[in-house]
Short mmCIF file of C-alpha atoms in Angstrom, two decimals:
data_model
loop_
_atom_site.label_atom_id
_atom_site.label_comp_id
_atom_site.label_asym_id
_atom_site.label_seq_id
_atom_site.Cartn_x
_atom_site.Cartn_y
_atom_site.Cartn_z
CA MET A 1 96.72 102.16 51.42
CA SER A 2 97.72 105.98 53.33
CA LYS A 3 101.42 106.70 54.83
CA PRO A 4 101.11 107.47 58.42
CA ILE A 5 102.39 112.01 59.04
CA VAL A 6 104.22 112.29 61.85
CA ALA A 7 104.87 116.09 62.90
CA LEU A 8 107.60 117.15 64.54
CA VAL A 9 106.50 120.23 67.16
CA GLY A 10 108.79 122.35 69.36
CA ARG A 11 110.96 125.85 70.11
CA PRO A 12 112.68 127.16 68.36
CA ASN A 13 116.84 126.16 68.17
CA VAL A 14 115.86 122.56 69.21
CA GLY A 15 117.44 120.77 66.84
CA LYS A 16 113.85 120.11 64.61
CA SER A 17 115.82 120.59 61.45
CA THR A 18 118.22 118.28 62.69
CA LEU A 19 116.50 114.85 63.36
CA PHE A 20 114.27 115.62 60.27
CA ASN A 21 117.69 115.05 57.92
CA ARG A 22 118.55 112.01 59.92
CA LEU A 23 114.90 110.44 59.79
CA ALA A 24 114.85 111.73 55.47
CA GLY A 25 118.33 110.34 55.23
CA GLU A 26 119.15 113.44 53.69
CA ARG A 27 119.91 117.32 53.91
CA LEU A 28 116.75 118.78 52.95
CA ALA A 29 115.65 121.64 55.85
CA ILE A 30 118.61 124.33 56.47
CA VAL A 31 119.96 123.55 59.68
CA ASP A 32 121.50 126.76 61.71
CA ASP A 33 122.35 127.41 65.05
CA THR A 34 120.50 130.67 64.26
CA PRO A 35 117.07 130.63 66.05
CA GLY A 36 114.27 130.59 62.97
CA THR A 37 116.52 129.19 60.09
CA THR A 38 113.37 126.61 59.30
CA ARG A 39 110.65 129.27 57.07
CA ASP A 40 108.28 126.68 56.11
CA ARG A 41 107.58 122.99 56.87
CA ILE A 42 109.63 120.40 54.73
CA PHE A 43 107.56 116.97 54.09
CA ALA A 44 109.68 113.82 53.34
CA GLU A 45 109.51 110.52 52.86
CA SER A 46 110.59 107.81 55.69
CA ASP A 47 111.03 104.27 57.40
CA TRP A 48 112.23 102.14 59.83
CA ASN A 49 112.39 98.43 59.75
CA GLY A 50 110.11 98.40 56.63
CA ILE A 51 107.22 100.51 58.40
CA ALA A 52 107.35 103.82 55.78
CA PHE A 53 105.95 107.00 56.73
CA ASP A 54 105.83 110.90 56.23
CA ILE A 55 107.45 113.35 58.59
CA ILE A 56 107.29 117.38 58.90
CA ASP A 57 109.39 119.60 59.61
CA THR A 58 107.16 122.43 61.41
CA GLY A 59 109.95 125.46 60.86
CA GLY A 60 110.49 126.81 64.43
CA ILE A 61 107.65 129.54 65.79
CA ASP A 62 109.70 132.96 65.45
CA PRO A 63 109.98 134.07 68.64
CA GLN A 64 110.41 137.92 67.65
CA HIS A 65 107.16 137.83 65.13
CA GLY A 66 105.57 141.13 65.35
CA GLY A 67 107.77 142.86 67.86
CA LYS A 68 107.16 140.74 70.51
CA THR A 69 109.57 139.82 73.56
CA PRO A 70 111.50 136.74 73.70
CA LEU A 71 110.51 133.34 73.55
CA SER A 72 111.57 132.82 76.97
CA THR A 73 108.87 135.26 78.50
CA GLY A 74 106.37 133.45 77.44
CA SER A 75 104.47 136.08 75.33
CA VAL A 76 100.87 136.28 74.28
CA ASP A 77 101.88 136.23 70.70
CA PHE A 78 104.28 133.62 70.91
CA ILE A 79 101.61 131.66 72.81
CA GLU A 80 99.13 132.05 69.94
CA GLN A 81 101.54 130.82 67.30
CA ILE A 82 102.49 127.64 69.32
CA ARG A 83 98.76 127.06 69.93
CA ASP A 84 98.42 127.30 66.11
CA GLN A 85 101.22 124.56 65.41
CA ALA A 86 99.83 122.65 67.88
CA GLU A 87 96.69 122.25 67.63
CA VAL A 88 96.51 121.55 63.84
CA ALA A 89 99.38 119.41 64.10
CA ILE A 90 97.14 116.71 66.21
CA LEU A 91 94.55 116.85 63.61
CA ASP A 92 96.15 116.27 61.28
CA SER A 93 99.22 114.33 62.61
CA ASP A 94 99.32 110.15 63.23
CA ALA A 95 102.11 111.05 66.04
CA VAL A 96 104.08 114.32 67.44
CA LEU A 97 107.15 114.12 67.78
CA LEU A 98 107.62 116.93 70.67
CA LEU A 99 111.99 118.06 70.22
CA THR A 100 112.75 118.96 74.12
CA ASP A 101 116.43 120.88 74.25
CA GLY A 102 118.95 118.70 77.08
CA SER A 103 121.09 121.47 77.19
CA VAL A 104 118.68 123.89 78.20
CA GLY A 105 115.98 121.48 80.43
CA VAL A 106 112.59 122.14 80.76
CA THR A 107 110.97 125.58 79.45
CA ALA A 108 108.22 127.54 80.39
CA PRO A 109 107.60 127.52 76.39
CA ASP A 110 108.03 123.06 76.55
CA ARG A 111 105.46 123.38 79.69
CA GLU A 112 102.82 125.63 77.61
CA VAL A 113 103.24 122.96 74.05
CA ALA A 114 103.29 119.94 75.91
CA ASP A 115 99.95 121.30 77.80
CA ILE A 116 98.11 122.49 74.48
CA LEU A 117 99.49 118.91 72.54
CA ARG A 118 97.70 117.17 75.97
CA ARG A 119 94.58 118.75 76.28
CA HIS A 120 94.22 118.35 72.00
CA GLN A 121 93.93 114.90 72.28
CA LYS A 122 91.32 112.18 71.61
CA ILE A 123 90.47 109.00 73.03
CA VAL A 124 90.57 106.61 71.09
CA ASN A 125 89.59 103.19 71.98
CA GLY A 126 90.53 103.91 74.82
CA VAL A 127 94.01 105.62 74.46
CA PRO A 128 95.33 108.88 73.35
CA TRP A 129 95.14 109.57 70.61
CA PRO A 130 97.60 110.83 68.44
CA PRO A 131 100.35 109.30 70.59
CA ILE A 132 103.24 112.07 70.73
CA LEU A 133 106.55 110.96 72.01
CA LEU A 134 108.14 113.66 74.00
CA VAL A 135 112.77 113.74 72.80
CA VAL A 136 114.31 115.30 74.57
CA ASN A 137 117.87 116.45 71.76
CA LYS A 138 121.63 117.19 72.46
CA CYS A 139 122.12 114.89 75.00
CA GLU A 140 125.33 114.24 73.72
CA SER A 141 127.01 113.13 77.50
CA ALA A 142 125.92 110.24 79.48
CA SER A 143 124.80 112.66 81.95
CA ARG A 144 123.18 115.00 79.12
CA ARG A 145 120.63 111.64 79.34
CA ALA A 146 120.64 111.52 83.13
CA GLU A 147 119.47 114.43 83.23
CA ALA A 148 116.97 114.08 80.37
CA SER A 149 114.63 112.66 82.92
CA GLN A 150 113.34 115.96 84.33
CA PHE A 151 111.56 116.22 81.73
CA TYR A 152 108.90 113.39 83.11
CA GLU A 153 107.22 117.19 84.30
CA LEU A 154 105.56 117.57 80.97
CA GLY A 155 103.31 114.53 81.82
CA LEU A 156 103.62 113.23 78.61
CA GLY A 157 105.50 109.89 79.77
CA GLU A 158 109.16 108.45 79.59
CA PRO A 159 111.57 110.93 77.79
CA PHE A 160 113.80 109.71 74.86
CA ALA A 161 117.25 111.37 75.00
CA ILE A 162 118.91 110.96 71.27
CA SER A 163 121.67 113.35 69.95
CA ALA A 164 120.00 114.33 66.63
CA SER A 165 123.11 115.34 65.37
CA GLN A 166 125.44 112.00 65.91
CA GLY A 167 122.68 109.66 65.64
CA ILE A 168 122.39 107.91 69.48
CA GLY A 169 119.53 107.21 70.93
CA THR A 170 117.24 107.47 67.27
CA GLY A 171 116.81 104.08 66.80
CA ASP A 172 115.38 103.39 70.36
CA LEU A 173 113.25 106.57 69.33
CA LEU A 174 112.03 105.01 65.59
CA ASP A 175 111.38 101.61 67.39
CA ALA A 176 108.74 103.73 69.79
CA LEU A 177 107.56 105.72 66.80
CA VAL A 178 106.46 102.56 64.65
CA ALA A 179 105.01 100.87 67.20
CA ALA A 180 102.62 103.99 68.16
CA PHE A 181 101.63 103.73 64.39
CA PRO A 182 97.75 101.90 64.08
CA THR A 183 96.59 98.79 62.29
CA GLN A 184 96.53 99.57 58.69
CA ASN A 185 93.34 98.68 57.59
CA GLU A 186 92.43 97.58 54.07
CA GLU A 187 90.90 101.16 53.14
CA GLU A 188 87.85 101.12 50.82
CA GLU A 189 88.79 101.02 47.08
CA ASP A 190 87.89 104.30 45.42
CA GLU A 191 88.34 104.04 41.47
CA SER A 192 87.68 107.64 41.06
CA VAL A 193 90.29 109.48 39.05
CA LYS A 194 91.67 112.17 41.59
CA ILE A 195 92.71 115.60 40.18
CA ALA A 196 94.47 118.19 42.87
CA ILE A 197 94.29 121.97 42.23
CA VAL A 198 98.02 123.70 43.45
CA GLY A 199 99.24 126.96 43.06
CA LYS A 200 100.25 129.96 45.23
CA PRO A 201 97.78 131.64 46.78
CA ASN A 202 95.26 134.36 44.46
CA ALA A 203 95.53 131.89 41.69
CA GLY A 204 92.19 130.64 41.10
CA LYS A 205 92.07 127.37 42.41
CA SER A 206 88.90 127.96 44.38
CA SER A 207 87.28 129.52 41.88
CA LEU A 208 87.92 126.92 39.20
CA LEU A 209 86.75 123.91 41.76
CA ASN A 210 83.35 126.73 41.66
CA ARG A 211 83.33 125.92 37.97
CA LEU A 212 84.09 122.34 37.56
CA ALA A 213 81.80 121.72 40.38
CA GLY A 214 78.99 123.85 39.24
CA SER A 215 78.33 124.85 42.85
CA GLU A 216 79.82 127.23 45.52
CA ARG A 217 81.49 124.92 46.98
CA SER A 218 84.56 126.26 47.79
CA ILE A 219 84.87 129.87 49.52
CA VAL A 220 86.41 132.37 46.86
CA SER A 221 87.95 135.61 47.77
CA PRO A 222 90.59 138.15 46.29
CA ILE A 223 92.35 137.85 49.91
CA PRO A 224 95.04 135.32 49.46
CA GLY A 225 95.25 131.88 51.84
CA THR A 226 91.90 132.03 52.03
CA THR A 227 91.35 128.55 51.84
CA ARG A 228 92.77 126.94 54.54
CA ASP A 229 92.05 123.17 53.76
CA ALA A 230 92.21 120.64 51.05
CA VAL A 231 88.46 120.11 49.55
CA ASP A 232 86.78 116.60 48.10
CA THR A 233 83.94 117.47 45.11
CA HIS A 234 82.94 114.09 43.73
CA ILE A 235 82.04 114.98 40.63
CA GLU A 236 80.86 112.87 37.60
CA VAL A 237 82.27 113.28 33.50
CA ASP A 238 80.73 111.09 31.44
CA GLY A 239 80.46 108.83 33.75
CA LEU A 240 83.65 108.13 34.85
CA PRO A 241 83.88 109.33 38.23
CA VAL A 242 86.01 112.05 38.89
CA THR A 243 87.42 113.38 42.86
CA LEU A 244 88.66 117.51 42.61
CA ILE A 245 90.81 118.17 45.35
CA ASP A 246 91.06 121.52 46.01
CA THR A 247 94.04 122.53 48.04
CA ALA A 248 95.46 125.81 49.68
CA GLY A 249 98.01 128.17 48.45
CA ILE A 250 101.35 127.35 48.46
CA ARG A 251 103.77 130.09 49.41
CA ARG A 252 107.16 130.27 49.16
CA ARG A 253 109.62 129.74 52.05
CA GLY A 254 109.71 132.69 54.05
CA GLN A 255 106.69 133.66 53.30
CA ILE A 256 104.25 131.28 55.13
CA ASP A 257 102.79 132.69 58.31
CA PRO A 258 103.48 130.69 61.48
CA GLY A 259 100.66 128.91 62.40
CA VAL A 260 97.90 127.62 60.36
CA GLU A 261 98.93 128.89 57.24
CA LYS A 262 102.33 126.81 57.27
CA TYR A 263 99.73 123.57 57.84
CA SER A 264 97.82 124.53 55.49
CA VAL A 265 100.64 123.83 52.77
CA LEU A 266 100.90 119.98 54.29
CA ARG A 267 97.53 119.80 53.33
CA ALA A 268 98.28 120.58 50.24
CA PHE A 269 101.63 118.49 50.23
CA LYS A 270 98.96 116.03 51.00
CA ALA A 271 96.53 116.54 48.44
CA ILE A 272 99.47 116.63 45.42
CA GLU A 273 100.61 113.48 46.82
CA ARG A 274 96.90 111.10 46.83
CA SER A 275 96.04 112.83 43.37
CA ASP A 276 96.75 111.20 39.46
CA VAL A 277 96.64 114.48 37.78
CA ALA A 278 97.69 118.30 39.16
CA LEU A 279 96.13 121.04 38.13
CA LEU A 280 99.03 123.57 38.54
CA MET A 281 97.46 126.66 38.52
CA ILE A 282 99.31 129.75 37.25
CA ASP A 283 98.35 133.75 37.56
CA ALA A 284 98.63 135.54 34.49
CA GLN A 285 98.62 139.26 35.06
CA ALA A 286 101.33 137.97 37.68
CA GLY A 287 103.42 135.75 35.10
CA ILE A 288 105.50 132.82 36.23
CA THR A 289 107.15 133.17 39.85
CA ALA A 290 108.95 131.51 41.81
CA GLN A 291 106.67 130.20 43.99
CA ASP A 292 105.30 128.52 41.47
CA THR A 293 108.78 126.96 40.19
CA HIS A 294 108.28 125.91 43.76
CA ILE A 295 105.05 124.51 43.40
CA ALA A 296 105.97 122.14 40.29
CA GLY A 297 109.28 120.75 41.72
CA PHE A 298 106.41 119.19 44.40
CA VAL A 299 104.61 117.82 42.08
CA LEU A 300 107.33 116.72 39.90
CA ASP A 301 109.01 114.73 43.14
CA ALA A 302 105.74 113.32 43.81
CA TRP A 303 105.65 112.09 40.07
CA LYS A 304 102.67 113.18 39.60
CA SER A 305 101.24 114.05 36.37
CA THR A 306 100.27 117.86 35.64
CA VAL A 307 98.65 119.92 33.15
CA VAL A 308 99.53 123.76 33.59
CA LEU A 309 96.65 125.97 34.24
CA VAL A 310 97.61 129.40 33.12
CA ASN A 311 94.44 131.76 34.38
CA LYS A 312 92.41 135.16 34.08
CA TRP A 313 94.31 135.25 30.94
CA ASP A 314 90.44 137.65 30.41
CA ALA A 315 92.28 140.42 32.32
CA ILE A 316 95.99 140.49 29.83
CA ASP A 317 96.55 142.74 26.64
CA LYS A 318 96.75 140.68 23.84
CA ASP A 319 97.87 140.98 20.41
CA SER A 320 98.60 138.21 17.36
CA TYR A 321 102.29 137.71 19.66
CA THR A 322 101.03 137.44 22.72
CA PHE A 323 99.73 133.46 23.13
CA GLU A 324 103.14 132.70 21.14
CA ALA A 325 105.27 134.74 23.53
CA TYR A 326 103.32 133.54 26.36
CA THR A 327 103.65 129.62 25.73
CA GLN A 328 107.47 130.50 25.16
CA HIS A 329 107.38 132.21 28.39
CA VAL A 330 106.17 129.30 30.79
CA ARG A 331 108.18 126.49 28.71
CA GLN A 332 111.31 128.62 29.40
CA GLU A 333 110.59 128.97 33.33
CA LEU A 334 108.76 125.78 33.57
CA GLN A 335 111.45 123.45 30.99
CA PHE A 336 111.82 120.59 33.34
CA LEU A 337 108.16 119.91 32.95
CA ASP A 338 108.52 120.84 28.78
CA TYR A 339 106.11 117.63 28.57
CA VAL A 340 103.14 119.21 29.88
CA PRO A 341 99.65 120.37 28.30
CA ILE A 342 99.30 124.79 28.87
CA LEU A 343 95.75 125.84 28.93
CA PHE A 344 94.86 129.65 28.66
CA ILE A 345 92.12 129.73 31.32
CA SER A 346 89.79 132.30 33.20
CA ALA A 347 87.85 130.52 36.32
CA LEU A 348 86.19 133.95 36.42
CA THR A 349 84.70 134.28 32.94
CA GLY A 350 84.81 130.22 31.94
CA GLN A 351 86.93 130.78 29.12
CA ARG A 352 88.18 127.73 28.05
CA VAL A 353 87.62 125.87 30.98
CA ASP A 354 85.58 123.21 29.40
CA GLN A 355 88.91 121.64 28.30
CA VAL A 356 90.02 121.56 31.66
CA LEU A 357 88.43 118.27 32.74
CA PRO A 358 88.52 116.22 28.99
CA MET A 359 93.00 117.70 28.82
CA ALA A 360 93.08 116.04 32.64
CA LEU A 361 91.78 112.86 32.12
CA ARG A 362 94.12 112.40 28.49
CA VAL A 363 96.97 113.46 30.68
CA GLN A 364 95.51 110.46 33.15
CA GLU A 365 95.20 107.58 30.11
CA GLU A 366 98.42 108.58 29.02
CA ARG A 367 100.03 107.69 32.77
CA LEU A 368 98.35 104.23 32.40
CA ARG A 369 99.56 103.76 29.24
CA ARG A 370 102.14 100.91 28.16
CA ILE A 371 104.41 99.61 25.97
CA SER A 372 105.46 96.05 24.73
CA THR A 373 109.19 95.05 25.98
CA SER A 374 110.03 94.15 22.10
CA SER A 375 108.08 98.19 21.16
CA LEU A 376 110.11 99.67 24.07
CA ASN A 377 113.27 97.93 22.47
CA GLN A 378 112.93 98.32 19.14
CA ILE A 379 112.57 102.55 20.11
CA LEU A 380 116.01 101.89 22.07
CA ARG A 381 118.18 100.39 19.71
CA LYS A 382 116.53 103.04 16.79
CA ALA A 383 118.13 105.48 19.99
CA GLN A 384 121.34 103.94 20.47
CA ASP A 385 121.75 103.69 15.78
CA VAL A 386 121.75 107.58 16.35
CA HIS A 387 123.84 108.38 19.25
CA HIS A 388 125.97 106.09 20.13
CA ALA A 389 125.73 105.31 24.01
CA PRO A 390 128.33 107.15 25.84
CA SER A 391 131.78 105.95 27.55
CA HIS A 392 134.20 106.50 30.30
CA SER A 393 137.52 105.45 31.14
CA GLY A 394 137.64 103.21 28.25
CA ARG A 395 134.43 101.50 28.93
CA THR A 396 131.49 101.89 26.88
CA LEU A 397 127.79 101.06 28.26
CA LYS A 398 126.03 97.97 26.76
CA ILE A 399 121.95 98.06 26.55
CA PHE A 400 120.87 94.61 26.74
CA TYR A 401 117.23 95.03 26.51
CA ALA A 402 114.53 97.19 28.62
CA THR A 403 110.56 96.23 30.06
CA GLN A 404 108.47 98.45 31.90
CA VAL A 405 107.76 97.51 35.30
CA ARG A 406 104.53 99.82 36.28
CA SER A 407 102.31 102.59 35.07
CA ASP A 408 100.85 105.02 37.41
CA PRO A 409 103.67 106.59 36.69
CA PRO A 410 105.15 104.83 33.66
CA THR A 411 108.42 103.06 34.87
CA PHE A 412 111.24 101.79 32.94
CA MET A 413 113.82 98.92 33.65
CA ILE A 414 116.88 98.90 31.36
CA TYR A 415 119.24 96.45 32.00
CA VAL A 416 123.11 97.24 30.76
CA ASN A 417 126.73 96.32 31.91
CA ASP A 418 127.45 99.45 34.26
CA PRO A 419 124.81 101.83 35.89
CA LYS A 420 127.49 104.19 36.13
CA LEU A 421 127.55 104.28 32.52
CA MET A 422 124.43 105.49 32.19
CA HIS A 423 124.86 109.36 32.14
CA PHE A 424 122.21 111.57 33.12
CA SER A 425 121.72 113.13 29.18
CA TYR A 426 121.79 109.88 28.22
CA MET A 427 119.00 108.65 29.94
CA ARG A 428 117.56 112.64 29.29
CA TYR A 429 117.73 111.57 25.69
CA LEU A 430 116.48 107.88 25.83
CA GLU A 431 113.52 109.00 27.70
CA ASN A 432 112.83 111.87 24.72
CA CYS A 433 112.88 108.95 22.16
CA ILE A 434 110.14 107.59 24.43
CA ARG A 435 108.02 110.18 24.33
CA LYS A 436 108.88 110.81 20.99
CA GLU A 437 106.71 107.11 19.64
CA TYR A 438 104.55 106.84 21.91
CA GLY A 439 103.43 111.16 24.10
CA PHE A 440 103.28 110.13 27.74
CA LEU A 441 101.32 114.12 28.03
CA GLY A 442 101.71 115.57 31.41
CA THR A 443 103.19 112.13 32.43
CA PRO A 444 106.73 112.08 34.26
CA ILE A 445 108.86 108.72 33.28
CA HIS A 446 110.84 107.28 35.80
CA ILE A 447 113.70 105.49 34.00
CA VAL A 448 115.84 102.69 36.18
CA SER A 449 119.05 101.58 34.45
CA LYS A 450 120.01 97.89 36.33
CA PRO A 451 123.16 96.29 35.89
CA ARG A 452 123.45 92.53 34.65
CA ARG A 453 125.80 90.39 33.13
CA GLU A 454 126.84 89.76 29.57
#
C-alpha cells in the first residue's frame, strides 16, 4: 500500500527546507538565508500519530532564473516556473502544503501560486482534491501569529501560523494534514516482479525498455530528460509477470531545471520506492560520475536490490584489458555496492540485453532468500572464532543468538549484551560472513543489534 505524498510548495526563502527537516526528523535539506539555496527537491519519510507519509521539498524557484526580473515583480519567467511546479505538485501529491512568509505578509507571487493550485484542484466525492493547507511560517511571536489572518485573502481557508525553526504550531498543522489524507483502501494485489530502470539523463534507459519490451514503448531521444514520467510496461518472462518501470533521468543537485523536470526526479524516486530491483544504468562513454553515485545512494537508502548495467559498451574502444579495468573502476567508485552484479551491454545493438532480465530475476530470488536460525548462528560462531568480538572500556560485545526476521530485504536481528559495543566495522564483517555462505547477490542486508540480558 503506497504512502501519501505531501509536497511543500512556495516561493524561495519562506522556510520550506526548514519545515522539511523538522518533518523528516533530520537535517536532510540545506538551509540557508540566501533565496534559492535548495536546488533540487529532496524526498524523505515522515509520520505523525502512527500515520506514515512521504514529503518532498520542492526547492526554491530561483527568482533570477534566466536573468529575469526579481520575483517581487511577478515576471513572466517566474510565473511559468511556479505554474510548472504547482501543476505537477497537484498531479503527483496527495496533499500540498503552500508555505508563505508571515514576516513579509501576502505577496503577489503568493497570490499567483494559490490561484494556480486552486484552479488545478479536482472535485472528488464532492470535495476539492488534493487538499491544500496554507502555512504561514516565521510566526515566532504572538503578534505575528495574530497577523497571519491576513492570509485568508488567498482563498485557501484557515492559515496555519507556525515557526518551522522552533516547532511552534507544527503539531496542529500535522493533525490537520493527516486528517486530510484519503482513507487507505486495500489495493489490488500485484504479484509481478517490479524492475525500475534508473540512471542519469541520456544513459539509455528508454532504449533498454524498448529492447526488453520488444516494442517502441517509450520515446527515445538523444536529448537528456526526454522521459518525464515513470512508465510501466507489463511483460512475462517464462510465465512470470514482470513490471518494467522506466523513469526520468536523475541529475545531480544543482543541475535540475525548475519546473516539470524537477518533479520528474520525484517520480523516479517513487519508482525506486515501489520497485523490487533497480537496474542502474551507467553511460560507458562518460564513466562513473557523481550523478551515478548519487542515484546509487538513493537506491541503497531505499533498501532495493540492484544490477549495474554499463550501457553503450559497443562505443568503447577495447583491448584485452578493457573489461577488467572498467570492472575495477565501477567497483571502486561504487564500493558501497560491492555485492551487486555488473553487466556490460548495448541497448542500441542488443548486446547482452538478453542477460538483463534473467539477472534481475536471479537477484530478486536472492532478495527473498531465508536462512534458518541454526545455520545463521553457526555462521556467526565461526565468524567470532576467526575475529573476536570488539570491546570498549573494558566491556566485550557478547552475541547471544541471531535470527532472520524478514526477507525483502533480508533483515537479521542479532541479540547482544549491549548494542553500543557493536561497531560498524564488525557488523560489516558479519555481513560479509553471511554473504560468503549465502550470497544475497545484488541485495542489501539489513542487520539490527538488539539488547538481551544474560
